[in-house]
Short mmCIF file of C-alpha atoms and ligand atoms in Angstrom, two decimals:
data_model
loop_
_atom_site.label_atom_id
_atom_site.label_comp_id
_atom_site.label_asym_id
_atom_site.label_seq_id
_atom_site.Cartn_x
_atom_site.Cartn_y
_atom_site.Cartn_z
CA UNK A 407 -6.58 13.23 17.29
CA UNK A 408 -7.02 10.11 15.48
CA UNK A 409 -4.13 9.45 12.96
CA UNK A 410 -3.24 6.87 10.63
CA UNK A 411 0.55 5.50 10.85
CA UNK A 412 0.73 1.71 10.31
CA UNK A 413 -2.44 -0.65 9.65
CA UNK A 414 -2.26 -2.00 12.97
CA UNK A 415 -3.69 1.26 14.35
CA UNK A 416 -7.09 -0.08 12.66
CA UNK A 417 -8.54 -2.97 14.29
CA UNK A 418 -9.51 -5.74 11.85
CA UNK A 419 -13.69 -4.53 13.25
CA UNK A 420 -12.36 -1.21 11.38
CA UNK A 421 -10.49 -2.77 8.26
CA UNK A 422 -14.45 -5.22 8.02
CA UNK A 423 -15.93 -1.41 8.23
CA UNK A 424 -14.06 0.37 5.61
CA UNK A 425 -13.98 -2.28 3.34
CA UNK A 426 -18.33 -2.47 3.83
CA UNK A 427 -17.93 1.52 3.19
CA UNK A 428 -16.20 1.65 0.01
CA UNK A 429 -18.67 -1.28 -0.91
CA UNK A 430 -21.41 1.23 -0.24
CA UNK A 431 -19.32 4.14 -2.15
CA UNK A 432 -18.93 1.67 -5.15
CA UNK A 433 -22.67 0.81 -5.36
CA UNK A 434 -23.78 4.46 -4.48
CA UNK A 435 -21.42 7.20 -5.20
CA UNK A 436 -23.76 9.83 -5.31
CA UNK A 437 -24.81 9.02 -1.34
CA UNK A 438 -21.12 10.52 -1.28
CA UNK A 439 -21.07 13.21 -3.29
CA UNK A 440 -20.89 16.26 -0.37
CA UNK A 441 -19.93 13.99 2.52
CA UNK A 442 -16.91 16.18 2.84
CA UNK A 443 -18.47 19.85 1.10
CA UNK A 444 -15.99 22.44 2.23
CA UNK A 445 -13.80 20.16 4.09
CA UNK A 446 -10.08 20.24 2.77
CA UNK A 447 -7.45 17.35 2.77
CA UNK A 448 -3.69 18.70 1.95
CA UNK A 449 -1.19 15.84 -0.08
CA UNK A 450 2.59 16.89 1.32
CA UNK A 451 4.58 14.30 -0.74
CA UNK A 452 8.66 14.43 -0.39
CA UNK A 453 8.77 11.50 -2.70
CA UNK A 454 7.62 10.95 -5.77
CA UNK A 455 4.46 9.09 -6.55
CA UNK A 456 1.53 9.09 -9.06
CA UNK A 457 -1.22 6.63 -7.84
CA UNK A 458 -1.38 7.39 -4.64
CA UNK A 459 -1.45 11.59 -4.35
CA UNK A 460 -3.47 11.57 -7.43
CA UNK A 461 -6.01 8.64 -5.63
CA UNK A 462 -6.38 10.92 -2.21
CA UNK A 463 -6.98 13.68 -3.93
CA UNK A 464 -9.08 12.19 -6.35
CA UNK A 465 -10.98 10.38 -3.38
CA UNK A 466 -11.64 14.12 -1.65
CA UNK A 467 -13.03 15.54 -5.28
CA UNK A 468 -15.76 12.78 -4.97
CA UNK A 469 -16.65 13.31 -1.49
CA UNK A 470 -17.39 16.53 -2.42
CA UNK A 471 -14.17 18.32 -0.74
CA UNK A 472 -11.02 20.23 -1.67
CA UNK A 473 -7.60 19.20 -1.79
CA UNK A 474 -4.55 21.83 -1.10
CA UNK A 475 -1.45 20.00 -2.49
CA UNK A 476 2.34 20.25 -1.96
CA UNK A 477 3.75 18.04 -4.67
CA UNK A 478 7.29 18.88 -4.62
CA UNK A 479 9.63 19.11 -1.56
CA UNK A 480 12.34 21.18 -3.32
CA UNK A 481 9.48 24.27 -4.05
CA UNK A 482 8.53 24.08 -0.35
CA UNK A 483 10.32 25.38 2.82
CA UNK A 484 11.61 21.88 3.67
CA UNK A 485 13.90 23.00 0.91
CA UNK A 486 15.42 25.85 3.20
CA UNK A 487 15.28 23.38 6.36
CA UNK A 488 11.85 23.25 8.39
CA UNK A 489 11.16 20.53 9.36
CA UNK A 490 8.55 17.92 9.43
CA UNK A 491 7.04 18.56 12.73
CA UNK A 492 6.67 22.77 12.16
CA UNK A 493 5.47 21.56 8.31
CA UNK A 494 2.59 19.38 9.75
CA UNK A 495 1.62 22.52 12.84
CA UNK A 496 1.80 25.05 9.93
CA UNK A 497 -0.63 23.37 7.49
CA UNK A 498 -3.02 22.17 10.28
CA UNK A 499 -4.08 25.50 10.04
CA UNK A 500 -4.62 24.93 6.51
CA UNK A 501 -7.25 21.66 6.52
CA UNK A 502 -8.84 19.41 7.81
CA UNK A 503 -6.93 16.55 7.37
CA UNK A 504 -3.21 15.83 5.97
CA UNK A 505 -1.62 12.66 4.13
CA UNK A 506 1.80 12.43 4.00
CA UNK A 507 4.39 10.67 2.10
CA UNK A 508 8.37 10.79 3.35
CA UNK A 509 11.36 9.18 2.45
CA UNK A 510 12.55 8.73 6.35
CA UNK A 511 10.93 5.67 8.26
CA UNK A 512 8.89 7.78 11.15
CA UNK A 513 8.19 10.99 9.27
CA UNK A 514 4.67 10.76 9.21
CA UNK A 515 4.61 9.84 13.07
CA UNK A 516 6.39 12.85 14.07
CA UNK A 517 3.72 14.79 11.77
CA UNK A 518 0.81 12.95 13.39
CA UNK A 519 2.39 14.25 17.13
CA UNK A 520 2.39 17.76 15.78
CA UNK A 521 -0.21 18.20 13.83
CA UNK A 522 -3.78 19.27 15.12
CA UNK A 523 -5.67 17.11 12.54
CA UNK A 524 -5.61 13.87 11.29
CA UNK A 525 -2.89 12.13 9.25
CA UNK A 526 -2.88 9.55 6.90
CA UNK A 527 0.81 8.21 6.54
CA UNK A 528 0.75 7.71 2.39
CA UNK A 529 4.46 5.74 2.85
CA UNK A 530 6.81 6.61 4.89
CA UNK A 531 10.76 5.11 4.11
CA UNK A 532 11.06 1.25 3.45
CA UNK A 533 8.35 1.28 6.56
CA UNK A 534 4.73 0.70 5.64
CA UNK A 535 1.90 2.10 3.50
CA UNK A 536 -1.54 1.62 5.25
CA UNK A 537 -3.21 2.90 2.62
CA UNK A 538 -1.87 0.82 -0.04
CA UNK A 539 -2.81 -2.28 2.08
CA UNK A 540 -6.13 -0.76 2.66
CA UNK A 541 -6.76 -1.08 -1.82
CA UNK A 542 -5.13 -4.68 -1.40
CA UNK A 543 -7.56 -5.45 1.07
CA UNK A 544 -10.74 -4.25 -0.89
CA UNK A 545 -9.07 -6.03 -3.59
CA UNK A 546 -8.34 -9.20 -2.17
CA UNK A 547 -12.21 -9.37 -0.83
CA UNK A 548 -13.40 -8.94 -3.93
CA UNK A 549 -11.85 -11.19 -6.12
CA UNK A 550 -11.31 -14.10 -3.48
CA UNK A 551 -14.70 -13.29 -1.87
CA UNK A 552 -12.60 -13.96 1.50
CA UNK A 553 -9.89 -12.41 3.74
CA UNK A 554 -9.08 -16.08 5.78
CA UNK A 555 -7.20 -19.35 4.43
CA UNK A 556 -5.11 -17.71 1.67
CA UNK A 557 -1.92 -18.33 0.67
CA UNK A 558 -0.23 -15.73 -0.35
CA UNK A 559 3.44 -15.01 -1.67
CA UNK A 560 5.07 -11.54 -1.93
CA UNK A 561 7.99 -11.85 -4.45
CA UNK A 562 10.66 -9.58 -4.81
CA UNK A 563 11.91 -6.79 -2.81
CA UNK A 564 10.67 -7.88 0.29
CA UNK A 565 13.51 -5.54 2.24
CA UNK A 566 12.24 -2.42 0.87
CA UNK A 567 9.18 -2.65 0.13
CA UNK A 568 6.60 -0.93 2.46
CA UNK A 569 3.67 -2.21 0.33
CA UNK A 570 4.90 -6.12 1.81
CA UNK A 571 5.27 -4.61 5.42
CA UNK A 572 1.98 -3.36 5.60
CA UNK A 573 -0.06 -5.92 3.74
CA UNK A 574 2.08 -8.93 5.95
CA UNK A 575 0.59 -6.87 8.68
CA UNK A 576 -2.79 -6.41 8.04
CA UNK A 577 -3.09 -10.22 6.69
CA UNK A 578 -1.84 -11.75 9.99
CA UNK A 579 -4.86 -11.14 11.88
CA UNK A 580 -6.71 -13.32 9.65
CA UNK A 581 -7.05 -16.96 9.99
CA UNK A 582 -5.28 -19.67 7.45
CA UNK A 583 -2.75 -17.55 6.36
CA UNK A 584 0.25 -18.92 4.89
CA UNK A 585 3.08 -16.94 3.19
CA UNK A 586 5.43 -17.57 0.65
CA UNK A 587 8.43 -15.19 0.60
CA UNK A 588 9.97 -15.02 -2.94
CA UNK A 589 13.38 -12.65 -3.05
CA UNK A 590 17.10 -12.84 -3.27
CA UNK A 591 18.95 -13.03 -0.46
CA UNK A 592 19.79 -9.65 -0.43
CA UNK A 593 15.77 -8.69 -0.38
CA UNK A 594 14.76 -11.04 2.57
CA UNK A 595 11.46 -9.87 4.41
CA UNK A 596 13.38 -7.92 7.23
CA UNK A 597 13.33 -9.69 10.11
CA UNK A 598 11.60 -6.89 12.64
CA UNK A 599 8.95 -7.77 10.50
CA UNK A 600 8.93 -11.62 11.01
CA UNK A 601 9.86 -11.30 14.96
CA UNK A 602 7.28 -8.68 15.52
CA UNK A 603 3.94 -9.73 13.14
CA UNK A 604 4.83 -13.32 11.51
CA UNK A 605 5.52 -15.54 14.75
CA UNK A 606 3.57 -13.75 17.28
CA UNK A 607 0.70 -14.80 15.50
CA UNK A 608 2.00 -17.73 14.59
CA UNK A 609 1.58 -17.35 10.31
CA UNK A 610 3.39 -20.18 8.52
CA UNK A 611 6.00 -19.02 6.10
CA UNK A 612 8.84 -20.44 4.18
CA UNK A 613 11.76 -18.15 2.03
CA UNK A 614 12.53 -19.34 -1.22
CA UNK A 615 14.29 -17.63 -4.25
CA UNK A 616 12.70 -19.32 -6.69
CA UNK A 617 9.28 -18.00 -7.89
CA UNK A 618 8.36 -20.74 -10.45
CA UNK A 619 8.67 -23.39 -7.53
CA UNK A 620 6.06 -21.46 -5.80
CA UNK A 621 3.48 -20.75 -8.12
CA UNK A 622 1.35 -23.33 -7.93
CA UNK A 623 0.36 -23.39 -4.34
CA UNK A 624 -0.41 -19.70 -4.32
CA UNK A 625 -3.58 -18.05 -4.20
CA UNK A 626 -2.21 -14.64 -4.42
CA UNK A 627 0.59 -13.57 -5.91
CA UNK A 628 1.97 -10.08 -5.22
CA UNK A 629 4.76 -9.00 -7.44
CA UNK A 630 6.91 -5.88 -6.22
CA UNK A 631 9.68 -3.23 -7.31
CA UNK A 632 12.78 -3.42 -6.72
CA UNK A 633 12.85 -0.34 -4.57
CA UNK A 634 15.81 1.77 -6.48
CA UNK A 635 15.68 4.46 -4.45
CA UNK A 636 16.45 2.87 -1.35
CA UNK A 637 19.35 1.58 -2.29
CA UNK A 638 22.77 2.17 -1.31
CA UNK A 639 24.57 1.42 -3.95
CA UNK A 640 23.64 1.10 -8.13
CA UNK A 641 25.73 -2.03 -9.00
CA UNK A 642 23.76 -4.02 -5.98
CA UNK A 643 20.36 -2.36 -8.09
CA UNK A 644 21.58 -3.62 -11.31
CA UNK A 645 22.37 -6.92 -10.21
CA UNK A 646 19.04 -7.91 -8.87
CA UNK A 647 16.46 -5.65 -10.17
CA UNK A 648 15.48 -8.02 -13.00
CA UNK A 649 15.89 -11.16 -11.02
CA UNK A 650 11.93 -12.13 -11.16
CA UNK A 651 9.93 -11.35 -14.46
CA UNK A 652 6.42 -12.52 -14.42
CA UNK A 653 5.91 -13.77 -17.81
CA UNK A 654 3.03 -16.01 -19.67
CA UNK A 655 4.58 -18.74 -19.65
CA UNK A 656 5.46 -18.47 -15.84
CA UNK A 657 1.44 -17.75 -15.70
CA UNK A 658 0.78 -21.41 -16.83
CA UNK A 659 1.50 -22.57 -13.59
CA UNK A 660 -0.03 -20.92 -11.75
CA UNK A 661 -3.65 -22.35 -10.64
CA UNK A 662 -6.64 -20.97 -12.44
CA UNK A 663 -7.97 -19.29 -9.62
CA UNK A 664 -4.57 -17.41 -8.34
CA UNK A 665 -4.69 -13.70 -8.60
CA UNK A 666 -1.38 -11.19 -9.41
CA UNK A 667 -1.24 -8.06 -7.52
CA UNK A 668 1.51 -5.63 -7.64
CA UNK A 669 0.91 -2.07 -5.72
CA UNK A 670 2.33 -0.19 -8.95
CA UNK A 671 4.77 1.40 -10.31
CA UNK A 672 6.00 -1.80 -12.48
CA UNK A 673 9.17 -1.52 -14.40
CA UNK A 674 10.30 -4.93 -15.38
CA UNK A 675 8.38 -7.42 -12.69
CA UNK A 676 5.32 -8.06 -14.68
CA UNK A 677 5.78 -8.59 -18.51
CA UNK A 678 3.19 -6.34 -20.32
CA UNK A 679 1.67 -9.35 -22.36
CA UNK A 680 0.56 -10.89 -18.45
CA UNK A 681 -1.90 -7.47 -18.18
CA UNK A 682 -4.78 -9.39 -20.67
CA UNK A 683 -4.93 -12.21 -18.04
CA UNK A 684 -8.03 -12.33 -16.24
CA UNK A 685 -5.71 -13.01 -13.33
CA UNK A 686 -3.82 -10.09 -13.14
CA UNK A 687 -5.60 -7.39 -10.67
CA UNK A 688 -2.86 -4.80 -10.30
CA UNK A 689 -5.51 -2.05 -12.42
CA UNK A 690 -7.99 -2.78 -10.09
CA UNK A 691 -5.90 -2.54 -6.81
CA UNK A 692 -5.60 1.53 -8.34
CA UNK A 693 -9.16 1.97 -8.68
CA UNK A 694 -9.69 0.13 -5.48
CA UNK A 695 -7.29 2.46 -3.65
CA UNK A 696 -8.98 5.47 -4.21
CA UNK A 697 -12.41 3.73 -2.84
CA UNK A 698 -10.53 2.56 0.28
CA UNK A 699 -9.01 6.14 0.50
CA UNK A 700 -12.34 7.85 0.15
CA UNK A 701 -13.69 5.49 3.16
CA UNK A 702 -10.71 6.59 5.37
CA UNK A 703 -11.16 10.14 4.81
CA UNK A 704 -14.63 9.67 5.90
CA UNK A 705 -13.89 7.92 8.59
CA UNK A 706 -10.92 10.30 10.12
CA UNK A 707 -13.44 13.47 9.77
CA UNK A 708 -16.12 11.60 11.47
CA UNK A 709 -14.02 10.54 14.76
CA UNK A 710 -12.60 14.37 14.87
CA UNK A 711 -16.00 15.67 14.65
CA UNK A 712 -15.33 17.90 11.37
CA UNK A 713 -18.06 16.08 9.44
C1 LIG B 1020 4.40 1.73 -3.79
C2 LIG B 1020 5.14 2.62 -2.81
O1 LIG B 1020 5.18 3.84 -2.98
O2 LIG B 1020 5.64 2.05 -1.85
N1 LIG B 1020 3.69 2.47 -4.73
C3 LIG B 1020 2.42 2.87 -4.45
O3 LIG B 1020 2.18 3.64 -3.56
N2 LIG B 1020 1.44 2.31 -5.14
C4 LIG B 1020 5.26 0.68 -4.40
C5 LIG B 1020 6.51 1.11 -5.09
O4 LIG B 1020 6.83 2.29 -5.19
O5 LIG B 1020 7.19 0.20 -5.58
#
């Protein structure tokens, strides 16, 4: 059964074809419309979110499906101790399909072993987020027209966050990447990540702290959270959490053509005022998401033979 864990179990062939799929969504929804009639996708989320549960489940309204949900972990037998892998064989019998958000790094692996149909891992831990990368991607294509000879710098909590993991990942394949990794100290990209992705395929990168430095050679710029939650300790949150603020006047200089992403939710990175810049993409990375999602689901069912 075909599963979805990290972005590296889709070739970049696959990534070309969803992205060409949720092209063909976007231009034709209605070609859509009952791709998935009577199919059913269940969101298990043991961590909060808004985008992304609401953009699966969203994603199997348009394809014409249903969408069984369990939203919170404390209403659910988790609560009284099951765990993930008799959760994931229970609600196989439930749906088609399963995506699955956890706070431990693995979770949705263990689910995928268990579970008789697909799974889309929808975050697990400071880990990755395919799916997230998969709305960057669309996103990136569209505005820069190209997935090859960008340089791109993630800035922020580049420890934690799973949304940097995945999209360092995914962009690695391509050719002419360069990265620029903005963070404090503290929030350095984790070096698993920069052994095992970054220098096998040989990506040029340099760590800096200091985001204004950087600006102008960047053709993306992807703004992140510090990730609270995965924190050990609240003065160490305090003390960096409003290290980098994007603001206007950081914006002027920046090149014309540079684009800011940010995978949502903001809380201080991105100063409100920044949102009426043509530049700033983070709305359409949402809408983008759900497009990606809906190509995935598609996808999934297809190689398990349910559609
Ligand atoms: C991200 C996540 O959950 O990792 N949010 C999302 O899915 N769009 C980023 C974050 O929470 O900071």
């Amino acid at each position: 059964m075909r599963s979805v864990i990290d972005v590296m179990d889709l070739s970049v062939k696959e990534l070309e074809e969803l992205i060409a799929t949720a092209e063909d969504i976007i231009a034709d929804p209605d070609k859509y419309a009952e791709a998935c009639h009577r199919k059913k996708l269940a969101t298990l989320f043991f961590e909060p979110s808004t985008r992304t549960r609401m953009s699966f489940e969203a994603a199997m309204y348009e394809l014409g499906g249903h969408v069984i949900s369990m939203s919170e972990a404390s209403s659910s037998s988790a609560a009284k101790g099951e765990s993930v892998a008799d959760t994931a064989k229970t609600v196989s019998n439930y749906v088609d399909i399963i995506a699955m958000r956890h706070p431990k790094e693995g979770a949705a692996l263990v689910a995928a072993n268990n579970a008789s149909v697909p799974v889309i891992n929808a975050g697990d831990g400071g880990h990755c987020h395919p799916t997230q990368t998969l709305a960057d991607l669309l996103t990136i294509w569209r505005e820069k027209k190209r997935l090859s000879n960008l340089t791109i710098g993630f800035c922020g909590d580049l420890k934690f966050g799973r949304t940097v993991h995945s999209l360092a990942g995914a962009m690695a394949r391509y050719e002419g990447i360069k990265l620029v990794l903005i963070s404090p100290v503290e929030l350095k990209l984790p070096s698993y990540v920069k052994r095992n992705i970054l220098e096998p395929a040989n990506i040029p990168y340099r760590q800096t702290t200091d985001l204004e430095d950087a600006l102008g050679e960047l053709d993306i710029l992807y703004m992140t959270r510090v990730q609270r939650e995965r924190f050990f300790n609240e003065e160490d949150y305090l003390r960096l959490k409003d290290r980098y603020i994007l603001t206007e006047e950081k914006m002027k200089k920046a090149p014309e053509d540079m684009i800011v992403m940010h995978p949502l939710p903001r809380v201080n990175e991105i100063s409100v005022a920044v949102d009426k810049d043509p530049r700033a993409c983070y709305f359409k990375q949402v809408l983008n998401g759900k497009y990606m999602r809906m190509a995935l689901i598609l996808k999934l069912l297809k190689e398990a033979g349910t559609i």
